[in-house]
C-alpha cells in the first residue's frame, strides 16, 4: 500500500525519496522556502540549535529523542525572547501599541501554522496546548454535540493514548461504542479490518498519521476516502507527521488534523487543531470564558466567530509566537529537503540497526519515518536507556503512551531512537557503538 500524500516515500530503499506532490503549495508563498539552504548542510543547521553543543556526562550530547520533543533553533528562541522583552501584552483586548503588536504577532503565527498545515483559511486553525488538547476539544465539543449511545467510533490499535483516552471518556459519557482497526505483523494498519468496521457506519474514524512507536506512515488519503464513503468524518493525529511530512490538509481530505509545536522545533504547551470551517461553526464551545464570546448577559451568552470561539481565556501567547516561528523555520529549510535528509538517515539507521544481532526492530521497512523502536535481547529498555545516557546519548524507553500497541506485541515497552533535521549519521553510529557496549555490560552481569 502506498500513499503519495507525504514526501516520505522516504523510505523507498534506494535512491532519494520522491519529490512530494504539493511541496510548493505547502509553503503557500507565505513562509517561503529559502533556496539557499536547498543543499542540506547539517553542520550549518546544528549550529542553530545551541543545546546540541552541550555535553551530558562529559560527552557530547547525542539527542535521539526528537519524537518526544524536538529541540528549538535560535530563531525560535530569539523570537520568543523578543516577544517577551519587547511586545508582551494581552491579545485581542487592548488598543494600545503593545497589545496591537502582541495581537499581530499572535495572528501572524496563526498564518504560519495554517501554511504549515496546508490550510487555506487561517481561521480554521485553533490554538491549543498541543495534540492532546486538540483531540480532547473534538471529543468534548463535536462528540458531546453529535455522538449518542447508538453511535460507533473507529480508532486503531496503534493510537497514542492522546487519541484513545478522550474517546474512552466520550464513550463513558454517551454510551457510544469504540472499535479498533488491527495492526499487521509488520506494523501497518489492516485495511481489510477497517473495511469490516466501516460496515457499522461509524460517525468518526480517528487515527494517527504516523505511529510514534512504529514510525508507520498510514495511508491517510485512502483511509479518509473509505471513511467518507461510509459516512464517517475523519480525524487525523498529526503529532508525528507535522514535523516531518507535508501536511497538506486539503490533499489529505480529512476533517480534523491535530498537531503539537514542541515536536516541530517550537515551544512546549502549544499546538493546533485544524478543522473544516463548517464543522468548527457547527460545534459548541469547548470551554467558556473571556475571549470566546460575542456578548454576555446574565441570562446567557453568544459566541465569538471561529477560531476565537474555541480559544477561551488568555492564550499561551509567547508559545504561539514561537510555534509560528518554528513553522517558518521548517519552511525555510524546505519541507522536501527535510524529508530527503531524514529519508537518507532512516535508510542508514535501518541498515545499521538491522545488522545488530539480538536487536528486534518494530515497524515497517518502507513508508516510515525516522523513529526506531526496538528491543535488544532481554535487556530492559530502561537499562539500555540509562547506559546510553552515560555516554551522552538520549533515547526514549517505555511504552511511549502506546500501551495497547505494546500489548499487541506482547511486550512491556521498547527503546526508541528518533531523528530530526539536525540528526547525523555519526549519531546513529554512536547509538550502535553504545548498544555494543551495553551488550558487553550485560554479558558481564548475566
Ligand atoms: N499523538 C502522537 C502520535 C504523539 O506522538 C504524541 C506525543 O508524543 C501525542 C499525540 C501527544 O502530543 P502532546 O503531548 O504534544 O499533546
Short mmCIF file of C-alpha atoms and ligand atoms in Angstrom, two decimals:
data_model
loop_
_atom_site.label_atom_id
_atom_site.label_comp_id
_atom_site.label_asym_id
_atom_site.label_seq_id
_atom_site.Cartn_x
_atom_site.Cartn_y
_atom_site.Cartn_z
CA UNK A 1 0.00 0.00 0.00
CA UNK A 2 1.50 3.30 -0.94
CA UNK A 3 0.24 6.71 -0.25
CA UNK A 4 1.60 9.71 -2.04
CA UNK A 5 0.32 12.29 0.37
CA UNK A 6 3.70 12.61 2.03
CA UNK A 7 7.25 13.08 0.88
CA UNK A 8 8.48 10.20 2.87
CA UNK A 9 8.05 7.59 0.37
CA UNK A 10 11.09 8.35 2.46
CA UNK A 11 11.83 5.10 2.85
CA UNK A 12 11.91 3.64 -0.53
CA UNK A 13 15.07 1.56 -0.02
CA UNK A 14 17.19 3.04 -2.78
CA UNK A 15 17.64 6.42 -4.22
CA UNK A 16 16.39 9.71 -2.92
CA UNK A 17 12.80 9.98 -1.83
CA UNK A 18 10.36 11.17 -4.46
CA UNK A 19 9.69 14.86 -4.68
CA UNK A 20 6.48 15.37 -2.77
CA UNK A 21 3.45 16.50 -4.59
CA UNK A 22 2.26 19.88 -3.48
CA UNK A 23 5.59 20.81 -1.93
CA UNK A 24 5.50 24.37 -3.12
CA UNK A 25 1.88 24.64 -2.11
CA UNK A 26 2.86 23.79 1.45
CA UNK A 27 4.92 26.92 1.60
CA UNK A 28 1.98 28.82 0.26
CA UNK A 29 4.09 31.81 -0.60
CA UNK A 30 3.59 32.98 2.94
CA UNK A 31 6.52 31.27 4.62
CA UNK A 32 8.87 30.91 1.74
CA UNK A 33 11.46 28.18 1.33
CA UNK A 34 14.97 29.53 1.19
CA UNK A 35 16.65 28.17 -1.93
CA UNK A 36 20.00 28.93 -0.32
CA UNK A 37 19.55 26.02 2.06
CA UNK A 38 18.42 23.59 -0.61
CA UNK A 39 21.63 21.56 -0.30
CA UNK A 40 21.46 20.05 3.15
CA UNK A 41 24.27 21.26 5.36
CA UNK A 42 23.65 19.54 8.66
CA UNK A 43 26.57 21.30 10.37
CA UNK A 44 25.07 24.67 9.46
CA UNK A 45 21.75 23.52 10.84
CA UNK A 46 23.22 22.15 14.05
CA UNK A 47 24.89 25.44 14.98
CA UNK A 48 21.44 26.99 15.03
CA UNK A 49 20.49 24.70 17.93
CA UNK A 50 22.53 25.85 20.93
CA UNK A 51 21.56 22.85 23.07
CA UNK A 52 23.28 20.49 20.66
CA UNK A 53 26.68 21.84 21.63
CA UNK A 54 26.31 20.95 25.29
CA UNK A 55 27.80 17.91 26.97
CA UNK A 56 25.98 15.29 29.01
CA UNK A 57 28.01 13.24 31.50
CA UNK A 58 31.17 14.66 29.96
CA UNK A 59 30.27 13.53 26.44
CA UNK A 60 28.87 15.50 23.52
CA UNK A 61 25.09 15.27 23.55
CA UNK A 62 23.65 12.81 21.03
CA UNK A 63 19.99 13.75 21.02
CA UNK A 64 17.86 10.90 19.69
CA UNK A 65 14.55 11.76 21.34
CA UNK A 66 13.01 14.24 18.95
CA UNK A 67 9.80 12.22 18.60
CA UNK A 68 9.13 13.08 22.25
CA UNK A 69 10.22 16.72 21.96
CA UNK A 70 12.44 18.26 19.33
CA UNK A 71 14.97 21.00 20.10
CA UNK A 72 14.48 24.68 19.32
CA UNK A 73 16.65 26.74 16.98
CA UNK A 74 17.98 30.18 17.88
CA UNK A 75 15.47 31.74 15.55
CA UNK A 76 12.59 30.43 17.66
CA UNK A 77 14.31 31.18 20.98
CA UNK A 78 15.06 34.73 19.85
CA UNK A 79 11.57 35.35 18.53
CA UNK A 80 10.03 34.24 21.83
CA UNK A 81 12.56 36.35 23.78
CA UNK A 82 11.79 39.39 21.62
CA UNK A 83 8.09 38.94 22.22
CA UNK A 84 8.63 38.62 25.98
CA UNK A 85 11.07 41.53 26.20
CA UNK A 86 9.51 43.99 23.79
CA UNK A 87 5.97 43.09 22.82
CA UNK A 88 4.35 41.34 25.74
CA UNK A 89 0.75 42.33 26.43
CA UNK A 90 -2.60 40.61 26.30
CA UNK A 91 -4.02 39.90 22.85
CA UNK A 92 -7.25 40.96 21.16
CA UNK A 93 -8.28 43.17 24.09
CA UNK A 94 -6.24 46.34 24.10
CA UNK A 95 -5.98 49.22 21.71
CA UNK A 96 -2.58 50.31 22.99
CA UNK A 97 0.57 49.73 20.97
CA UNK A 98 1.87 46.69 22.85
CA UNK A 99 -1.45 44.90 22.68
CA UNK A 100 -1.66 45.65 18.98
CA UNK A 101 1.84 44.23 18.42
CA UNK A 102 1.13 41.15 20.54
CA UNK A 103 -2.11 40.54 18.65
CA UNK A 104 -0.34 40.93 15.32
CA UNK A 105 2.37 38.50 16.38
CA UNK A 106 -0.24 36.01 17.59
CA UNK A 107 -2.35 36.17 14.43
CA UNK A 108 0.75 36.17 12.25
CA UNK A 109 1.70 32.88 13.91
CA UNK A 110 -1.73 31.52 13.03
CA UNK A 111 -0.98 32.29 9.40
CA UNK A 112 2.37 30.49 9.54
CA UNK A 113 0.85 27.46 11.27
CA UNK A 114 -2.03 27.38 8.77
CA UNK A 115 0.51 27.48 5.96
CA UNK A 116 2.41 24.62 7.56
CA UNK A 117 -0.77 22.54 7.66
CA UNK A 118 -1.74 23.47 4.12
CA UNK A 119 -4.88 25.20 5.38
CA UNK A 120 -6.16 27.90 3.06
CA UNK A 121 -8.09 29.66 5.82
CA UNK A 122 -6.17 30.61 9.00
CA UNK A 123 -9.50 30.83 10.86
CA UNK A 124 -9.57 27.03 10.65
CA UNK A 125 -6.58 26.86 12.99
CA UNK A 126 -7.48 26.74 16.68
CA UNK A 127 -4.54 27.09 19.05
CA UNK A 128 -4.49 24.51 21.80
CA UNK A 129 -1.98 23.25 24.36
CA UNK A 130 -0.99 20.52 21.92
CA UNK A 131 -2.29 17.48 20.09
CA UNK A 132 -3.78 16.10 23.29
CA UNK A 133 -5.92 19.14 23.88
CA UNK A 134 -6.88 19.32 20.21
CA UNK A 135 -8.26 15.76 20.30
CA UNK A 136 -9.99 16.44 23.62
CA UNK A 137 -11.56 19.53 22.10
CA UNK A 138 -13.09 17.49 19.27
CA UNK A 139 -14.17 14.63 21.55
CA UNK A 140 -15.73 17.03 24.01
CA UNK A 141 -17.30 19.58 21.66
CA UNK A 142 -18.12 17.65 18.48
CA UNK A 143 -18.53 14.37 20.35
CA UNK A 144 -20.70 15.93 23.04
CA UNK A 145 -22.98 17.55 20.47
CA UNK A 146 -23.21 14.89 17.79
CA UNK A 147 -22.46 11.48 19.34
CA UNK A 148 -25.03 9.39 21.15
CA UNK A 149 -25.48 5.91 22.57
CA UNK A 150 -26.23 4.37 19.18
CA UNK A 151 -23.08 5.63 17.53
CA UNK A 152 -19.83 3.90 16.66
CA UNK A 153 -16.35 5.39 16.52
CA UNK A 154 -13.43 3.63 14.86
CA UNK A 155 -9.90 4.05 16.22
CA UNK A 156 -6.83 1.90 15.67
CA UNK A 157 -4.65 -0.25 17.89
CA UNK A 158 -1.67 1.97 17.21
CA UNK A 159 -3.13 5.17 18.70
CA UNK A 160 -1.21 7.25 21.18
CA UNK A 161 -3.19 7.49 24.42
CA UNK A 162 -4.00 11.06 23.37
CA UNK A 163 -6.16 9.75 20.57
CA UNK A 164 -7.67 6.98 22.65
CA UNK A 165 -8.46 8.12 26.17
CA UNK A 166 -10.54 11.18 25.10
CA UNK A 167 -12.77 8.78 23.11
CA UNK A 168 -13.00 6.40 26.06
CA UNK A 169 -14.18 9.35 28.15
CA UNK A 170 -16.73 10.22 25.49
CA UNK A 171 -17.89 6.59 25.38
CA UNK A 172 -18.30 6.61 29.16
CA UNK A 173 -20.39 9.80 28.91
CA UNK A 174 -22.53 8.87 25.92
CA UNK A 175 -22.54 5.09 25.71
CA UNK A 176 -21.12 5.15 22.17
CA UNK A 177 -19.08 2.14 21.03
CA UNK A 178 -15.37 2.18 20.18
CA UNK A 179 -13.80 -0.21 17.69
CA UNK A 180 -10.14 -0.67 16.83
CA UNK A 181 -8.52 -1.39 13.49
CA UNK A 182 -5.99 -4.18 13.86
CA UNK A 183 -2.27 -3.80 13.25
CA UNK A 184 -0.49 -6.27 10.97
CA UNK A 185 2.70 -8.12 11.87
CA UNK A 186 4.85 -5.56 10.06
CA UNK A 187 3.26 -2.66 11.91
CA UNK A 188 0.83 -1.30 9.34
CA UNK A 189 -2.91 -0.89 9.66
CA UNK A 190 -5.05 -3.78 8.48
CA UNK A 191 -7.25 -2.02 5.96
CA UNK A 192 -9.46 -5.09 5.49
CA UNK A 193 -10.26 -4.83 9.16
CA UNK A 194 -11.00 -1.14 8.64
CA UNK A 195 -13.46 -2.06 5.89
CA UNK A 196 -15.16 -4.56 8.17
CA UNK A 197 -15.55 -1.92 10.87
CA UNK A 198 -16.81 0.64 8.37
CA UNK A 199 -19.77 -1.65 7.65
CA UNK A 200 -21.06 -0.45 11.02
CA UNK A 201 -21.40 3.04 9.51
CA UNK A 202 -19.40 4.77 12.27
CA UNK A 203 -19.66 8.52 12.80
CA UNK A 204 -15.90 9.01 13.03
CA UNK A 205 -12.64 7.33 12.13
CA UNK A 206 -9.81 8.77 14.26
CA UNK A 207 -6.28 7.60 13.55
CA UNK A 208 -2.68 8.62 13.62
CA UNK A 209 -0.90 9.88 10.52
CA UNK A 210 2.42 8.45 11.77
CA UNK A 211 2.83 5.95 14.59
CA UNK A 212 5.01 7.33 17.38
CA UNK A 213 6.25 3.84 18.21
CA UNK A 214 6.49 2.16 14.82
CA UNK A 215 7.19 5.09 12.52
CA UNK A 216 4.49 3.73 10.19
CA UNK A 217 3.13 6.34 7.80
CA UNK A 218 -0.52 5.49 7.42
CA UNK A 219 -2.21 5.93 4.04
CA UNK A 220 -4.24 8.91 5.17
CA UNK A 221 -5.95 9.75 1.90
CA UNK A 222 -7.03 6.16 1.42
CA UNK A 223 -8.39 5.83 4.95
CA UNK A 224 -10.14 9.19 4.77
CA UNK A 225 -11.79 8.35 1.50
CA UNK A 226 -13.01 4.99 2.82
CA UNK A 227 -14.26 6.70 6.00
CA UNK A 228 -16.12 9.32 3.99
CA UNK A 229 -17.62 6.70 1.70
CA UNK A 230 -19.01 5.02 4.83
CA UNK A 231 -20.47 8.31 6.04
CA UNK A 232 -17.88 8.95 8.76
CA UNK A 233 -15.78 12.02 9.48
CA UNK A 234 -12.01 11.55 9.74
CA UNK A 235 -9.76 12.91 12.45
CA UNK A 236 -6.02 12.61 11.98
CA UNK A 237 -3.50 12.78 14.81
CA UNK A 238 -0.64 14.57 13.09
CA UNK A 239 1.71 14.88 16.08
CA UNK A 240 4.40 12.72 14.47
CA UNK A 241 3.71 13.76 10.91
CA UNK A 242 3.59 17.57 11.00
CA UNK A 243 7.30 17.80 11.91
CA UNK A 244 8.48 15.53 9.08
CA UNK A 245 5.99 15.27 6.23
CA UNK A 246 4.00 17.57 4.07
CA UNK A 247 0.81 18.08 5.98
CA UNK A 248 -1.50 19.38 3.34
CA UNK A 249 -4.91 19.02 4.90
CA UNK A 250 -6.64 19.88 1.64
CA UNK A 251 -4.95 16.97 -0.13
CA UNK A 252 -5.36 14.62 2.80
CA UNK A 253 -9.07 15.33 2.69
CA UNK A 254 -9.58 14.86 6.42
CA UNK A 255 -11.99 16.79 8.63
CA UNK A 256 -9.79 17.35 11.69
CA UNK A 257 -6.00 17.44 11.99
CA UNK A 258 -4.20 17.81 15.33
CA UNK A 259 -0.52 18.60 15.93
CA UNK A 260 1.95 19.95 18.51
CA UNK A 261 4.54 22.73 18.39
CA UNK A 262 7.17 21.06 20.55
CA UNK A 263 7.74 18.22 18.11
CA UNK A 264 8.46 20.62 15.24
CA UNK A 265 11.12 22.91 16.72
CA UNK A 266 8.66 25.02 18.68
CA UNK A 267 7.99 25.51 22.39
CA UNK A 268 6.03 23.15 24.62
CA UNK A 269 2.46 23.81 25.69
CA UNK A 270 1.21 24.88 22.29
CA UNK A 271 -0.33 23.08 19.34
CA UNK A 272 -3.18 23.34 16.91
CA UNK A 273 -6.39 21.82 15.77
CA UNK A 274 -7.20 22.32 12.12
CA UNK A 275 -10.83 21.61 11.24
CA UNK A 276 -13.07 22.42 8.33
CA UNK A 277 -14.71 25.73 9.00
CA UNK A 278 -18.29 24.50 8.77
CA UNK A 279 -17.50 21.87 11.41
CA UNK A 280 -15.98 24.46 13.73
CA UNK A 281 -19.00 26.66 13.18
CA UNK A 282 -21.41 23.84 13.99
CA UNK A 283 -19.54 22.75 17.10
CA UNK A 284 -20.38 24.26 20.51
CA UNK A 285 -17.59 25.94 22.52
CA UNK A 286 -15.15 23.67 24.30
CA UNK A 287 -14.57 25.97 27.27
CA UNK A 288 -16.27 29.17 28.37
CA UNK A 289 -14.69 32.42 29.49
CA UNK A 290 -13.17 35.59 28.13
CA UNK A 291 -12.07 35.93 24.50
CA UNK A 292 -14.55 33.34 23.20
CA UNK A 293 -17.72 35.39 23.50
CA UNK A 294 -19.50 37.88 21.32
CA UNK A 295 -21.90 39.15 24.01
CA UNK A 296 -22.55 38.13 27.58
CA UNK A 297 -25.74 38.78 29.54
CA UNK A 298 -26.61 37.32 32.88
CA UNK A 299 -29.17 35.16 31.15
CA UNK A 300 -26.81 33.76 28.54
CA UNK A 301 -24.08 34.47 26.01
CA UNK A 302 -23.32 34.35 22.32
CA UNK A 303 -20.05 33.20 20.85
CA UNK A 304 -17.23 34.84 19.01
CA UNK A 305 -16.51 33.75 15.46
CA UNK A 306 -14.19 30.81 14.82
CA UNK A 307 -11.46 30.23 15.77
CA UNK A 308 -11.83 32.51 18.81
CA UNK A 309 -14.93 30.63 19.96
CA UNK A 310 -12.53 27.83 20.91
CA UNK A 311 -9.78 29.92 22.50
CA UNK A 312 -11.23 30.85 25.88
CA UNK A 313 -9.09 32.89 28.26
CA UNK A 314 -5.67 34.41 27.79
CA UNK A 315 -3.79 32.08 25.48
CA UNK A 316 -0.17 30.95 25.56
CA UNK A 317 0.89 33.97 23.53
CA UNK A 318 4.64 33.50 23.62
CA UNK A 319 4.19 29.80 22.86
CA UNK A 320 2.05 30.59 19.85
CA UNK A 321 4.56 33.16 18.63
CA UNK A 322 7.33 30.53 18.95
CA UNK A 323 5.16 27.92 17.21
CA UNK A 324 4.67 30.25 14.26
CA UNK A 325 8.38 30.94 14.08
CA UNK A 326 9.09 27.20 14.17
CA UNK A 327 6.74 26.68 11.22
CA UNK A 328 8.61 29.38 9.32
CA UNK A 329 11.93 27.85 10.28
CA UNK A 330 10.88 24.49 8.83
CA UNK A 331 9.63 26.21 5.70
CA UNK A 332 13.00 27.95 5.36
CA UNK A 333 14.76 24.57 5.46
CA UNK A 334 12.35 23.28 2.84
CA UNK A 335 9.92 20.52 3.65
CA UNK A 336 11.20 18.37 0.77
CA UNK A 337 14.76 18.84 1.92
CA UNK A 338 13.82 17.79 5.45
CA UNK A 339 12.18 14.62 4.13
CA UNK A 340 15.16 13.89 1.93
CA UNK A 341 17.66 14.30 4.79
CA UNK A 342 15.60 12.16 7.11
CA UNK A 343 14.98 9.59 4.40
CA UNK A 344 18.70 9.10 3.86
CA UNK A 345 19.34 8.85 7.59
CA UNK A 346 16.46 6.42 8.02
CA UNK A 347 17.87 4.09 5.38
CA UNK A 348 21.22 4.23 7.13
CA UNK A 349 19.73 3.63 10.58
CA UNK A 350 17.63 0.69 9.37
CA UNK A 351 20.71 -0.85 7.81
CA UNK A 352 22.90 -0.38 10.88
CA UNK A 353 20.32 -1.36 13.49
CA UNK A 354 19.14 -4.25 11.32
CA UNK A 355 22.65 -5.71 11.37
CA UNK A 356 22.83 -5.90 15.19
CA UNK A 357 22.32 -9.44 16.42
CA UNK A 358 19.59 -9.75 19.04
CA UNK A 359 18.01 -6.42 18.16
CA UNK A 360 14.33 -6.59 17.22
CA UNK A 361 13.17 -3.59 15.27
CA UNK A 362 9.46 -2.77 15.20
CA UNK A 363 7.53 -1.19 12.36
CA UNK A 364 7.69 -1.42 8.59
CA UNK A 365 10.83 -1.04 6.48
CA UNK A 366 9.14 1.27 3.99
CA UNK A 367 6.63 4.09 4.27
CA UNK A 368 8.01 5.05 7.64
CA UNK A 369 9.60 7.98 9.38
CA UNK A 370 12.80 8.27 11.38
CA UNK A 371 11.61 6.74 14.65
CA UNK A 372 13.13 3.39 15.57
CA UNK A 373 11.62 1.27 18.32
CA UNK A 374 13.50 -1.83 19.32
CA UNK A 375 14.15 -4.40 21.98
CA UNK A 376 17.63 -5.74 22.48
CA UNK A 377 17.98 -9.28 23.75
CA UNK A 378 16.38 -9.37 27.15
CA UNK A 379 17.87 -6.08 28.31
CA UNK A 380 15.18 -3.87 29.80
CA UNK A 381 14.68 -0.73 27.68
CA UNK A 382 15.16 1.47 30.77
CA UNK A 383 18.52 -0.16 31.49
CA UNK A 384 19.53 0.39 27.89
CA UNK A 385 18.50 3.99 28.05
CA UNK A 386 20.41 4.52 31.32
CA UNK A 387 23.60 3.03 29.89
CA UNK A 388 23.35 5.10 26.73
CA UNK A 389 22.67 8.21 28.79
CA UNK A 390 26.05 7.70 30.48
CA UNK A 391 27.53 8.15 27.02
CA UNK A 392 25.54 11.32 26.40
CA UNK A 393 23.02 9.53 24.17
CA UNK A 394 19.38 10.44 24.82
CA UNK A 395 16.84 7.85 23.72
CA UNK A 396 13.35 7.04 24.98
CA UNK A 397 12.36 3.88 26.82
CA UNK A 398 8.95 2.61 27.84
CA UNK A 399 5.51 2.18 26.32
CA UNK A 400 5.55 5.58 24.57
CA UNK A 401 1.89 6.18 25.54
CA UNK A 402 1.02 3.20 23.34
CA UNK A 403 0.13 0.58 25.93
CA UNK A 404 -2.44 -1.24 23.75
CA UNK A 405 0.15 -1.44 20.96
CA UNK A 406 2.71 -2.87 23.37
CA UNK A 407 0.08 -5.42 24.47
CA UNK A 408 -0.48 -6.25 20.81
CA UNK A 409 3.22 -7.18 20.53
CA UNK A 410 3.16 -8.76 24.00
CA UNK A 411 5.98 -6.56 25.29
CA UNK A 412 6.07 -4.05 28.12
CA UNK A 413 7.94 -1.45 26.14
CA UNK A 414 10.74 -0.67 23.74
CA UNK A 415 13.78 1.52 23.44
CA UNK A 416 13.15 4.25 20.89
CA UNK A 417 15.59 6.43 18.99
CA UNK A 418 14.21 9.20 16.84
CA UNK A 419 15.83 11.67 14.46
CA UNK A 420 15.18 15.11 13.14
CA UNK A 421 16.56 17.89 10.97
CA UNK A 422 19.77 18.16 12.99
CA UNK A 423 20.50 14.43 13.27
CA UNK A 424 23.60 12.91 11.69
CA UNK A 425 24.89 9.53 10.56
CA UNK A 426 27.60 9.89 13.22
CA UNK A 427 24.89 9.96 15.87
CA UNK A 428 23.47 6.71 14.53
CA UNK A 429 27.00 5.27 14.71
CA UNK A 430 27.26 6.49 18.31
CA UNK A 431 23.98 4.74 19.12
CA UNK A 432 25.21 1.48 17.59
CA UNK A 433 28.54 1.74 19.46
CA UNK A 434 26.60 2.40 22.66
CA UNK A 435 24.45 -0.66 22.05
CA UNK A 436 27.56 -2.77 21.50
CA UNK A 437 28.93 -1.52 24.80
CA UNK A 438 25.61 -2.25 26.54
CA UNK A 439 25.77 -5.79 25.17
CA UNK A 440 29.21 -6.18 26.77
CA UNK A 441 27.98 -4.84 30.10
CA UNK A 442 25.01 -7.17 30.19
CA UNK A 443 27.05 -10.16 29.08
CA UNK A 444 29.28 -9.39 32.03
CA UNK A 445 26.49 -9.42 34.60
CA UNK A 446 24.29 -12.17 33.20
N1 LIG B 1 -0.10 11.71 19.29
C1 LIG B 1 1.11 11.19 18.99
C2 LIG B 1 1.22 10.24 17.82
C3 LIG B 1 2.22 11.53 19.74
O1 LIG B 1 3.40 11.02 19.46
C4 LIG B 1 2.05 12.43 20.82
C5 LIG B 1 3.18 12.78 21.69
O2 LIG B 1 4.11 12.03 21.88
C6 LIG B 1 0.79 12.94 21.08
C7 LIG B 1 -0.26 12.56 20.29
C8 LIG B 1 0.55 13.91 22.20
O3 LIG B 1 1.16 15.11 21.93
P1 LIG B 1 1.18 16.27 23.04
O4 LIG B 1 1.78 15.63 24.26
O5 LIG B 1 2.07 17.30 22.44
O6 LIG B 1 -0.20 16.71 23.24
#
